[in-house]
mmCIF file of C-alpha atoms in Angstrom:
data_model
loop_
_atom_site.group_PDB
_atom_site.id
_atom_site.type_symbol
_atom_site.label_atom_id
_atom_site.label_comp_id
_atom_site.label_asym_id
_atom_site.label_seq_id
_atom_site.Cartn_x
_atom_site.Cartn_y
_atom_site.Cartn_z
ATOM 1 C CA MET A 1 23.534 -8.759 20.294
ATOM 2 C CA ALA A 2 22.510 -8.000 16.830
ATOM 3 C CA ALA A 3 18.217 -9.496 18.176
ATOM 4 C CA VAL A 4 19.114 -6.513 20.463
ATOM 5 C CA ILE A 5 19.396 -4.022 17.748
ATOM 6 C CA ALA A 6 17.048 -4.737 16.218
ATOM 7 C CA TRP A 7 14.540 -4.755 19.027
ATOM 8 C CA ALA A 8 16.001 -1.421 19.624
ATOM 9 C CA ALA A 9 15.067 -0.150 16.342
ATOM 10 C CA LEU A 10 11.468 -1.556 16.294
ATOM 11 C CA ARG A 11 8.237 0.632 17.740
ATOM 12 C CA VAL A 12 5.233 -1.434 18.277
ATOM 13 C CA THR A 13 2.139 0.922 17.891
ATOM 14 C CA ARG A 14 -1.262 -0.297 19.192
ATOM 15 C CA ARG A 15 -4.517 0.203 16.892
ATOM 16 C CA VAL A 16 -8.284 0.033 17.600
ATOM 17 C CA THR A 17 -10.339 -1.040 15.301
ATOM 18 C CA GLY A 18 -13.998 -1.284 16.748
ATOM 19 C CA ALA A 19 -13.435 -4.134 19.492
ATOM 20 C CA ALA A 20 -10.099 -5.288 18.053
ATOM 21 C CA VAL A 21 -7.062 -4.425 19.162
ATOM 22 C CA ARG A 22 -4.164 -5.681 17.043
ATOM 23 C CA LEU A 23 -0.460 -4.827 17.675
ATOM 24 C CA GLN A 24 1.528 -3.243 14.464
ATOM 25 C CA VAL A 25 5.149 -3.576 14.635
ATOM 26 C CA ARG A 26 7.749 -1.456 11.694
ATOM 27 C CA GLY A 27 11.110 -0.443 11.651
ATOM 28 C CA VAL A 28 12.449 2.565 11.948
ATOM 29 C CA SER A 29 11.915 4.574 8.802
ATOM 30 C CA GLY A 30 14.847 5.842 6.307
ATOM 31 C CA VAL A 31 16.756 2.764 7.168
ATOM 32 C CA PRO A 32 18.111 1.842 3.735
ATOM 33 C CA GLY A 33 16.901 -1.513 2.026
ATOM 34 C CA GLY A 34 14.162 -0.859 5.430
ATOM 35 C CA ASP A 35 11.434 -3.350 5.947
ATOM 36 C CA GLU A 36 9.477 -3.446 2.718
ATOM 37 C CA VAL A 37 12.978 -4.089 0.626
ATOM 38 C CA PHE A 38 13.064 -7.044 3.295
ATOM 39 C CA LYS A 39 9.049 -8.146 2.707
ATOM 40 C CA ALA A 40 9.561 -7.582 -1.320
ATOM 41 C CA GLN A 41 12.331 -10.157 -0.686
ATOM 42 C CA GLN A 42 10.375 -12.832 0.998
ATOM 43 C CA ALA A 43 7.521 -12.104 -0.753
ATOM 44 C CA ALA A 44 5.659 -15.421 -2.452
ATOM 45 C CA PRO A 45 5.212 -13.906 -6.224
ATOM 46 C CA GLY A 46 1.667 -15.950 -6.425
ATOM 47 C CA GLY A 47 -0.197 -18.675 -5.146
ATOM 48 C CA ALA A 48 -3.543 -19.498 -3.807
ATOM 49 C CA ALA A 49 -3.715 -17.913 -0.311
ATOM 50 C CA PRO A 50 -5.298 -14.461 -0.216
ATOM 51 C CA THR A 51 -3.571 -11.735 0.100
ATOM 52 C CA ILE A 52 -3.689 -9.064 3.193
ATOM 53 C CA PHE A 53 -5.168 -6.930 0.988
ATOM 54 C CA SER A 54 -8.451 -9.595 -0.830
ATOM 55 C CA ARG A 55 -8.595 -10.155 3.298
ATOM 56 C CA ILE A 56 -9.653 -6.015 3.061
ATOM 57 C CA ILE A 57 -11.770 -6.196 0.442
ATOM 58 C CA ASP A 58 -13.958 -8.442 1.967
ATOM 59 C CA LYS A 59 -13.848 -6.796 5.134
ATOM 60 C CA SER A 60 -11.898 -9.797 7.044
ATOM 61 C CA ILE A 61 -8.954 -7.511 7.743
ATOM 62 C CA PRO A 62 -10.092 -4.173 9.378
ATOM 63 C CA ALA A 63 -8.996 -1.014 7.110
ATOM 64 C CA ASP A 64 -9.987 2.812 7.015
ATOM 65 C CA ILE A 65 -11.194 3.191 4.096
ATOM 66 C CA LEU A 66 -11.278 6.161 2.508
ATOM 67 C CA TYR A 67 -13.394 5.532 -1.041
ATOM 68 C CA GLU A 68 -14.996 2.400 -2.418
ATOM 69 C CA ASP A 69 -17.171 1.801 -5.342
ATOM 70 C CA GLN A 70 -17.581 -1.177 -7.522
ATOM 71 C CA GLN A 71 -14.176 -1.619 -8.789
ATOM 72 C CA CYS A 72 -11.374 -0.410 -6.330
ATOM 73 C CA LEU A 73 -11.179 0.710 -2.673
ATOM 74 C CA VAL A 74 -8.852 3.229 -1.308
ATOM 75 C CA PHE A 75 -7.736 3.003 2.251
ATOM 76 C CA ARG A 76 -5.087 4.529 4.670
ATOM 77 C CA ASP A 77 -1.420 2.668 5.075
ATOM 78 C CA VAL A 78 -1.056 1.251 8.367
ATOM 79 C CA ALA A 79 3.136 2.137 7.986
ATOM 80 C CA PRO A 80 2.626 4.978 6.147
ATOM 81 C CA GLN A 81 6.024 7.161 4.568
ATOM 82 C CA ALA A 82 4.745 10.514 4.383
ATOM 83 C CA PRO A 83 1.952 12.298 6.405
ATOM 84 C CA VAL A 84 -0.446 10.971 3.641
ATOM 85 C CA HIS A 85 0.110 7.575 2.385
ATOM 86 C CA LEU A 86 -2.819 5.870 0.892
ATOM 87 C CA LEU A 87 -3.461 2.367 -1.262
ATOM 88 C CA VAL A 88 -5.738 2.676 -4.046
ATOM 89 C CA ILE A 89 -6.491 -1.177 -4.416
ATOM 90 C CA PRO A 90 -8.263 -2.978 -8.144
ATOM 91 C CA LYS A 91 -11.423 -5.520 -6.442
ATOM 92 C CA LYS A 92 -10.016 -8.009 -9.369
ATOM 93 C CA PRO A 93 -6.697 -9.698 -7.924
ATOM 94 C CA ILE A 94 -4.217 -8.343 -10.782
ATOM 95 C CA PRO A 95 -1.127 -9.347 -8.879
ATOM 96 C CA ARG A 96 1.790 -7.148 -10.552
ATOM 97 C CA ILE A 97 1.296 -4.265 -13.006
ATOM 98 C CA SER A 98 2.948 -6.072 -15.240
ATOM 99 C CA GLN A 99 0.883 -9.135 -15.485
ATOM 100 C CA ALA A 100 -2.207 -6.476 -16.428
ATOM 101 C CA GLU A 101 -3.994 -7.569 -19.496
ATOM 102 C CA GLU A 102 -5.434 -5.321 -22.420
ATOM 103 C CA GLN A 103 -8.790 -6.043 -20.516
ATOM 104 C CA ASP A 104 -7.307 -4.296 -17.627
ATOM 105 C CA LYS A 105 -7.052 -0.807 -19.212
ATOM 106 C CA GLN A 106 -10.349 0.418 -18.024
ATOM 107 C CA LEU A 107 -10.009 -0.954 -14.621
ATOM 108 C CA LEU A 108 -6.396 1.059 -14.297
ATOM 109 C CA GLY A 109 -7.258 4.243 -16.167
ATOM 110 C CA HIS A 110 -10.446 4.045 -12.598
ATOM 111 C CA LEU A 111 -7.718 3.579 -10.822
ATOM 112 C CA LEU A 112 -5.802 6.659 -11.333
ATOM 113 C CA LEU A 113 -8.530 8.504 -11.526
ATOM 114 C CA VAL A 114 -9.520 7.733 -7.684
ATOM 115 C CA ALA A 115 -5.830 8.737 -6.473
ATOM 116 C CA ALA A 116 -6.361 11.687 -8.306
ATOM 117 C CA GLN A 117 -9.595 12.540 -7.006
ATOM 118 C CA THR A 118 -8.844 10.862 -3.572
ATOM 119 C CA ALA A 119 -5.510 13.158 -3.202
ATOM 120 C CA LYS A 120 -7.286 15.933 -4.112
ATOM 121 C CA ALA A 121 -9.995 15.536 -1.252
ATOM 122 C CA GLU A 122 -7.240 15.042 0.974
ATOM 123 C CA GLY A 123 -6.314 17.948 0.803
ATOM 124 C CA LEU A 124 -2.633 17.439 -1.740
ATOM 125 C CA GLY A 125 -3.082 20.268 -4.074
ATOM 126 C CA ASP A 126 -0.164 21.096 -3.930
ATOM 127 C CA GLY A 127 1.518 17.965 -5.045
ATOM 128 C CA TYR A 128 1.976 14.083 -4.365
ATOM 129 C CA ARG A 129 3.316 10.984 -6.016
ATOM 130 C CA LEU A 130 1.628 7.829 -6.983
ATOM 131 C CA VAL A 131 3.849 4.508 -7.013
ATOM 132 C CA ILE A 132 3.693 1.365 -8.214
ATOM 133 C CA ASN A 133 6.334 -1.591 -7.459
ATOM 134 C CA ASP A 134 6.368 -4.384 -9.124
ATOM 135 C CA GLY A 135 8.196 -7.442 -8.595
ATOM 136 C CA LYS A 136 10.788 -8.365 -6.152
ATOM 137 C CA LEU A 137 13.462 -5.960 -7.596
ATOM 138 C CA GLY A 138 10.689 -3.472 -7.620
ATOM 139 C CA ALA A 139 10.233 -3.711 -3.731
ATOM 140 C CA GLN A 140 6.634 -5.300 -4.234
ATOM 141 C CA SER A 141 5.664 -6.632 -1.084
ATOM 142 C CA VAL A 142 1.968 -7.664 -0.901
ATOM 143 C CA TYR A 143 0.857 -9.741 -5.075
ATOM 144 C CA HIS A 144 -2.019 -7.540 -5.122
ATOM 145 C CA LEU A 145 -1.851 -4.818 -7.788
ATOM 146 C CA HIS A 146 -1.741 -1.489 -5.278
ATOM 147 C CA LEU A 147 -0.980 2.263 -6.074
ATOM 148 C CA HIS A 148 0.994 4.228 -3.678
ATOM 149 C CA ILE A 149 -0.667 7.744 -2.788
ATOM 150 C CA LEU A 150 2.033 9.650 -0.801
ATOM 151 C CA GLY A 151 1.914 13.348 -0.071
ATOM 152 C CA GLY A 152 2.053 15.915 2.685
ATOM 153 C CA ARG A 153 5.729 16.825 2.479
ATOM 154 C CA GLN A 154 8.131 17.977 -0.206
ATOM 155 C CA LEU A 155 8.812 14.624 -1.460
ATOM 156 C CA GLN A 156 12.950 13.959 -2.589
ATOM 157 C CA TRP A 157 14.826 12.774 -6.202
ATOM 158 C CA PRO A 158 15.111 10.391 -7.218
ATOM 159 C CA PRO A 159 13.111 8.116 -4.982
ATOM 160 C CA GLY A 160 15.392 4.749 -4.080
#
């Protein structure tokens, strides 16, 4: 019975990118402790395996990229939690914000400026939220530093 309920709670959408078609399965948003928390609990906090973000950087996985420079790129989240949900990722593989080092100061500032410029370009002049999840309890599901830009609607407080 639980499997039937779980299946009923899933939405399957097709995303076509060029000639490639892939299925994306995601849970119903708004479920307390939903998919992202589950993914974070299961995520490996490090290791030699490439992350989905490193594969987007090397273009082995398609993404809707809005901006790219020598240090970072910005793309649309495939499971948006707001009408506008973008991700800003550094090309340098920093697993967690808590593992950033003194030499990363310039890069971290650059990520924030790129986030602000991209939010403006996306029409988020009335406001938006920047989120960085760190570690399991922070619901980090991909261990490659990333900033979420969320906007396009009134966001609630507290966030979670």
